[in-house]
Short mmCIF file of C-alpha atoms in Angstrom, two decimals:
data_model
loop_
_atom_site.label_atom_id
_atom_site.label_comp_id
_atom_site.label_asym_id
_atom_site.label_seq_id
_atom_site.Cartn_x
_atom_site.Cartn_y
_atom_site.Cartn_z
CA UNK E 24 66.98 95.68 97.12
CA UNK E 25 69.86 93.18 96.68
CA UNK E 26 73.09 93.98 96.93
CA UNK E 27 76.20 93.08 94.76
CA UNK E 28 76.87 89.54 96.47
CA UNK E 29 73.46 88.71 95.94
CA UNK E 30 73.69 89.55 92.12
CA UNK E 31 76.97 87.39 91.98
CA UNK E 32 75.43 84.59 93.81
CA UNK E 33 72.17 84.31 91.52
CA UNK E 34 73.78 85.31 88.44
CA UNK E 35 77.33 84.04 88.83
CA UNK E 36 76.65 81.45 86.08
CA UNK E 37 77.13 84.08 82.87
CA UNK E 38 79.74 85.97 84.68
CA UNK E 39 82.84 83.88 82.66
CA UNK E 40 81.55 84.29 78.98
CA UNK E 41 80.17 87.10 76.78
CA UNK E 42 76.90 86.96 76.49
CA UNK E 43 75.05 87.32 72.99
CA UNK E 44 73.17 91.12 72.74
CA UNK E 45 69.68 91.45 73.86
CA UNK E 46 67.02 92.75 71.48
CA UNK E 47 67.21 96.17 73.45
CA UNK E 48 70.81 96.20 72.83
CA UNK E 49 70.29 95.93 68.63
CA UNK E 50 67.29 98.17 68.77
CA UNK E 51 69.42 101.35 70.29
CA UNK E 52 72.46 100.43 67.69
CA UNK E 53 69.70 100.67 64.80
CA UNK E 54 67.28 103.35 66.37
CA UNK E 55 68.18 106.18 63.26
CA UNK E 56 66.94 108.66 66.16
CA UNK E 57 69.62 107.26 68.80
CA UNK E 58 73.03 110.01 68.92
CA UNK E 59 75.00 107.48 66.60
CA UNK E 60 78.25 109.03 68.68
CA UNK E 61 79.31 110.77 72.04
CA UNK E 62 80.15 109.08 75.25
CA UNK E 63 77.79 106.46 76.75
CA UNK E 64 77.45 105.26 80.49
CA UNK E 65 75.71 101.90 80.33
CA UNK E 66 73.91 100.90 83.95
CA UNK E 67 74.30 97.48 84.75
CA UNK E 68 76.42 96.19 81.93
CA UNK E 69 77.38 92.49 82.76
CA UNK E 70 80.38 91.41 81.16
CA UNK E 71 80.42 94.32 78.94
CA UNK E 72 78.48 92.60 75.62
CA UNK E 73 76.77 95.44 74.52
CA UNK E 74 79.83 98.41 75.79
CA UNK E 75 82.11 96.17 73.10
CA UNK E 76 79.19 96.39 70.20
CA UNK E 77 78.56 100.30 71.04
CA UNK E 78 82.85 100.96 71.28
CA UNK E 79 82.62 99.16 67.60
CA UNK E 80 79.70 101.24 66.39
CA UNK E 81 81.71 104.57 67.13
CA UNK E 82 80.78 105.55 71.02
CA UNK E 83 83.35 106.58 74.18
CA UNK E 84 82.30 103.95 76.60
CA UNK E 85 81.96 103.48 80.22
CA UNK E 86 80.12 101.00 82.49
CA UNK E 87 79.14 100.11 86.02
CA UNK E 88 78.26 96.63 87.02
CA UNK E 89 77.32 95.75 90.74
CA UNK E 90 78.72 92.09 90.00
CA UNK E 91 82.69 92.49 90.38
CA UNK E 92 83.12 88.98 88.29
CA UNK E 93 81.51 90.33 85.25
CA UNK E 94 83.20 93.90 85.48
CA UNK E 95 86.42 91.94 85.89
CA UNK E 96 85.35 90.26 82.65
CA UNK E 97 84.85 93.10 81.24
CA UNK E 98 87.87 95.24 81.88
CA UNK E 99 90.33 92.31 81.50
CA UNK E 100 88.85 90.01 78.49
CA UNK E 101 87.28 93.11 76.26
CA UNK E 102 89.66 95.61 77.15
CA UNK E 103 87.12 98.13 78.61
CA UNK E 104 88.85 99.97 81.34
CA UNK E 105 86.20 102.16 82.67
CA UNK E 106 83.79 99.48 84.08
CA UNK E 107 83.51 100.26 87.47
CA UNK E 108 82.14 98.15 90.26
CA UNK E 109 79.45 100.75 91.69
CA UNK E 110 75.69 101.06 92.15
CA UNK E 111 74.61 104.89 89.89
CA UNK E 112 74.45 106.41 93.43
CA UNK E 113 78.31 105.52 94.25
CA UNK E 114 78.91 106.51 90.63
CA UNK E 115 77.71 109.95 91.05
CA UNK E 116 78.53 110.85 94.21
CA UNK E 117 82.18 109.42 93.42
CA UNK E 118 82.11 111.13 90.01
CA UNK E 119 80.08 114.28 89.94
CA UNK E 120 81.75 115.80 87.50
CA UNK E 121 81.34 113.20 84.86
CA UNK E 122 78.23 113.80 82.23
CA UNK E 123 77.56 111.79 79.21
CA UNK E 124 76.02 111.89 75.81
CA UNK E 125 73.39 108.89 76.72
CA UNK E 126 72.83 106.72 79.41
CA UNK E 127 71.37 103.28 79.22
CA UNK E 128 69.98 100.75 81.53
CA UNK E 129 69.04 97.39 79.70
CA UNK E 130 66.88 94.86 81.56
CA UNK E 131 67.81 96.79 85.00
CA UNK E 132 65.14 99.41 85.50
CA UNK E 133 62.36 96.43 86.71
CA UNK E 134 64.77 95.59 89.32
CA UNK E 135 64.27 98.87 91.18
CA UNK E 136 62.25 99.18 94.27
CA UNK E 137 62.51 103.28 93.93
CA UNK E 138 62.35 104.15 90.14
CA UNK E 139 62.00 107.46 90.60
CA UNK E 140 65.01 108.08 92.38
CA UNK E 141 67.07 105.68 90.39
CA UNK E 142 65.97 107.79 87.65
CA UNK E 143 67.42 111.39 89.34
CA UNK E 144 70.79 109.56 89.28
CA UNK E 145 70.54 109.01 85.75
CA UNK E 146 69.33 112.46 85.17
CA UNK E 147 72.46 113.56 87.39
CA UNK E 148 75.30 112.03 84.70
CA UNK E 149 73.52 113.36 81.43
CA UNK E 150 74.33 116.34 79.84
CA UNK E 151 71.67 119.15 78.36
CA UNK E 152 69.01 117.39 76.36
CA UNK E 153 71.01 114.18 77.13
CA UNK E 154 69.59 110.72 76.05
CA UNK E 155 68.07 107.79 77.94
CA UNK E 156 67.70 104.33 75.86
CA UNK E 157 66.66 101.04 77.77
CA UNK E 158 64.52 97.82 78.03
CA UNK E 159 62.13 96.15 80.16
CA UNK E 160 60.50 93.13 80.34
CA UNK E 161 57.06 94.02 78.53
CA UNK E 162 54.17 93.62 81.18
CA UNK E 163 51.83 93.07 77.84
CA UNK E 164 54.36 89.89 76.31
CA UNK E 165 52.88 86.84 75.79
CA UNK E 166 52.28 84.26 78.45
CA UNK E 167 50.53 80.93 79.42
CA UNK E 168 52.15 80.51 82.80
CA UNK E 169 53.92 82.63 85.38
CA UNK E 170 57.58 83.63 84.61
CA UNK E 171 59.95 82.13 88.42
CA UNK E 172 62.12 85.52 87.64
CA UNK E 173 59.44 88.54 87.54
CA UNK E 174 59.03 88.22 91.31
CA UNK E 175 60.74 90.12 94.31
CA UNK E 176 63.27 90.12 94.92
CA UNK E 177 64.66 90.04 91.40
CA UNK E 178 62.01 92.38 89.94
CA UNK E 179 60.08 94.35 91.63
CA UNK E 180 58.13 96.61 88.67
CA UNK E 181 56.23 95.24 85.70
CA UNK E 182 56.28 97.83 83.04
CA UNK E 183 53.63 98.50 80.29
CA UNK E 184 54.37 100.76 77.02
CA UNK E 185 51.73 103.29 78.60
CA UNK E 186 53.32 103.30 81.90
CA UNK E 187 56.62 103.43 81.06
CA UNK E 188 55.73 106.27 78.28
CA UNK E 189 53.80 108.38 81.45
CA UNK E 190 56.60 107.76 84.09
CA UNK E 191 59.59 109.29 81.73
CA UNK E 192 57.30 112.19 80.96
CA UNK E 193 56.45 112.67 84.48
CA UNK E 194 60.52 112.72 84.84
CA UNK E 195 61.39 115.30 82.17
CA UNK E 196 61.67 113.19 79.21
CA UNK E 197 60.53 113.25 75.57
CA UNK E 198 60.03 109.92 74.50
CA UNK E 199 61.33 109.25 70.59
CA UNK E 200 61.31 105.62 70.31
CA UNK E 201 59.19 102.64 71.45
CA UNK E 202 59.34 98.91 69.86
CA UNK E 203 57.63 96.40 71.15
CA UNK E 204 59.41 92.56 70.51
CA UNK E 205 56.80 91.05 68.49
CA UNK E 206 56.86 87.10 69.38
CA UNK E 207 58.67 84.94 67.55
CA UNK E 208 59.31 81.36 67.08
CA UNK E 209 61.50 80.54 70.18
CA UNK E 210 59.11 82.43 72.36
CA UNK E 211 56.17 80.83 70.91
CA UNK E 212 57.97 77.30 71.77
CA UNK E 213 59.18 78.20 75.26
CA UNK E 214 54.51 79.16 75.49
CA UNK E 215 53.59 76.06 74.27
CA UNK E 216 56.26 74.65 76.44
CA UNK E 217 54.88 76.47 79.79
CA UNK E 218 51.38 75.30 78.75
CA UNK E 219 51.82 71.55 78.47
CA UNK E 220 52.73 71.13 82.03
CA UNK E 221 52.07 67.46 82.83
CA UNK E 222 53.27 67.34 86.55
CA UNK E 223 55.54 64.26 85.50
CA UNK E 224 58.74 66.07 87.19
CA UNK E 225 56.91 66.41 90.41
CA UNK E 226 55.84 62.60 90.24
CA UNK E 227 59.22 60.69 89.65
CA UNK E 228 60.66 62.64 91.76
CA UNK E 229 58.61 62.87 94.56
CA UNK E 230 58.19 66.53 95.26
CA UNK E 231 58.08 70.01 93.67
CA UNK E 232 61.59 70.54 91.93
CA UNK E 233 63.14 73.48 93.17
CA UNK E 234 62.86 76.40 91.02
CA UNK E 235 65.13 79.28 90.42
CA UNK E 236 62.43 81.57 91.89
CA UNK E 237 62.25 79.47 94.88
CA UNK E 238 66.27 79.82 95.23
CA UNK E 239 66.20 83.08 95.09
CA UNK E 240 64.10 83.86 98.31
CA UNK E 241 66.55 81.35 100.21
CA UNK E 242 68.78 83.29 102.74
CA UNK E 243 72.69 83.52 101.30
CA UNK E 244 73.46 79.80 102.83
CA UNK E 245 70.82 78.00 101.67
CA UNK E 246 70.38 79.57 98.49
CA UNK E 247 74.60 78.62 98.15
CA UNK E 248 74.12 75.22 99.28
CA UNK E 249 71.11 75.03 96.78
CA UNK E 250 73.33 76.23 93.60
CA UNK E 251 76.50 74.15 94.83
CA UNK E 252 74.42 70.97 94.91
CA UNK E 253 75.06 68.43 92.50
CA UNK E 254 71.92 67.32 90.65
CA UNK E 255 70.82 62.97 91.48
CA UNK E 256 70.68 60.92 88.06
CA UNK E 257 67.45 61.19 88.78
CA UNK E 258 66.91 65.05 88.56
CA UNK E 259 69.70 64.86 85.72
CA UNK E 260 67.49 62.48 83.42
CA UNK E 261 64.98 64.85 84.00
CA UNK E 262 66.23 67.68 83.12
CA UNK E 263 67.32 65.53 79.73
CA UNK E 264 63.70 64.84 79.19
CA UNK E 265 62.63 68.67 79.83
CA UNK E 266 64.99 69.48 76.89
CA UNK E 267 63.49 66.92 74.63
CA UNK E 268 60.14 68.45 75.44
CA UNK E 269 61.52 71.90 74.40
CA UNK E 270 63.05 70.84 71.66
CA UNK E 271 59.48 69.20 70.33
CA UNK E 272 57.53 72.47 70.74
CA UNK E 273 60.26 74.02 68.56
CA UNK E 274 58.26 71.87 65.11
CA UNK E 275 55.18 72.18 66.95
CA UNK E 276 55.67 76.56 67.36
CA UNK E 277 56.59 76.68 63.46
CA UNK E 278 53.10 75.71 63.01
CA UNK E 279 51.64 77.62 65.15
CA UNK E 280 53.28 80.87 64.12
CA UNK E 281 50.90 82.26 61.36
CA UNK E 282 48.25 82.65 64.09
CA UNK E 283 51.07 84.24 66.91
CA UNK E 284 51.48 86.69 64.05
CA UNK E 285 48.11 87.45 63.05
CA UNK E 286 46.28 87.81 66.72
CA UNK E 287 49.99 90.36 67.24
CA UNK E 288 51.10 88.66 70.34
CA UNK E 289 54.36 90.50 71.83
CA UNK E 290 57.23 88.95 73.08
CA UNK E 291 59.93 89.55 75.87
CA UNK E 292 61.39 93.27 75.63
CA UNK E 293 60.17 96.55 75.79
CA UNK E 294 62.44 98.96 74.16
CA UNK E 295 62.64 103.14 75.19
CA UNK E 296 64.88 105.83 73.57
CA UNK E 297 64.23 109.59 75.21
CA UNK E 298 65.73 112.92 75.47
CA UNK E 299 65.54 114.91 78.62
CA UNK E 300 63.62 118.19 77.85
CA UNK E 301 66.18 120.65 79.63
#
């Protein structure tokens, strides 16, 4: 598992703005079978996007985030004082006494190597018949390539509806809510995209272009000397021309979309809401 300088070192890029809310984010604040109130302890909440949105919809908030940037963000930027710089295990064993309403882990539950026990922390800070709401990256979505971030060591689980549904009733929970993303235009662009590969990066520029998957199995050095490096006019024009090409498939996935909708084809997120059974 990676620890928090890792996080900051891969990630360090969003830790200075507030990022826009993820699907699983807007499906909790709608889900009509979500609490609607109480106090909250979101898992691995960034710069604190979707603590602000839940403070404004009527919750008691709190946070950890292993990245100390993005808590500082957090605290000092959106005023949310109780974001605190600890993995759930440090949280519990720091603050035993502390039990919430709901807990929620967006996007963070793939990157355990140990579900199971990451799950007995959560189970640690809810109260009776507490709730559990969080997202995935659907194992089912759409794809026509393979996706550089869904590898070790950034994710080490690929979750399904059906297994996640098993695993939190193996745990003790009753699942309530499931929504699958369906796929919509910009993921349908970002397919046609990753299908029209034409190998003309790796031809003017003489190699395979590092990717961010390959960056992230570099050692802390060379992974810091490969983020700190200053792109040639040569890899900057082509990073110009991959944005042209993405911004083509945009016309080109309009099209295309009646027949993404009819043959149901999912998109990114995976969305939970359960209540533990005792």
């Amino acid at each position: 598992m990676p620890d928090a300088r890792w996080y900051e070192q891969m990630y360090g890029g969003r830790d200075e703005k507030l990022m826009p809310l993820e699907p699983g984010h807007q499906y909790f604040l709608a889900d009509p079978l979500a609490p609607g109130h109480g106090e909250i302890l979101d898992i691995g909440c960034g710069t604190g996007n979707f603590l602000a949105a839940a403070r404004s919809a009527g919750y008691s908030v709190s946070g950890t985030e292993l990245d100390r940037n993005a808590a500082r963000f957090a605290k000092e930027r959106l005023g949310l004082p109780r974001v605190f710089g600890l993995t759930i295990s440090e949280f519990t064993e720091r603050y035993a006494d502390e039990k919430f309403d709901a807990v929620t882990f967006f996007e963070v539950l793939e990157h355990q190597a140990e579900p199971a026990k990451f799950l007995e922390k959560v189970k640690a800070c809810l109260r009776t018949r507490g709730y559990i709401a969080l997202s995935v990256p659907n194992r089912e979505r759409w794809l026509t390539g393979p996706d550089v971030l869904d590898y070790p060591p950034n994710h080490y689980l690929r979750w399904s509806a059906g297994s996640l549904r098993r695993f939190l009733s193996s745990q003790g929970f009753e699942v309530l809510s499931v929504k699958e993303q369906p796929a919509g235009i910009g993921h349908t662009a970002q397919m046609i995209n990753m299908s029209l590969r034409t190998g003309l990066s790796r031809q003017i520029a003489g190699g395979e272009p590092a990717t961010f998957r390959d960056v992230m199995q570099m050692g802390p050095q060379e992974a810091a000397e490969a983020l700190s490096k200053v792109p040639t006019s040569r890899e900057r024009a082509l990073q110009f021309l991959g944005r042209i090409k993405q911004t083509i498939c945009y016309p080109i996935a309009v099209a295309a979309y009646p027949y993404v909708v009819l043959r149901g084809y999912r998109g990114t997120y995976l969305y939970f809401l359960a209540r533990l059974l005792e």
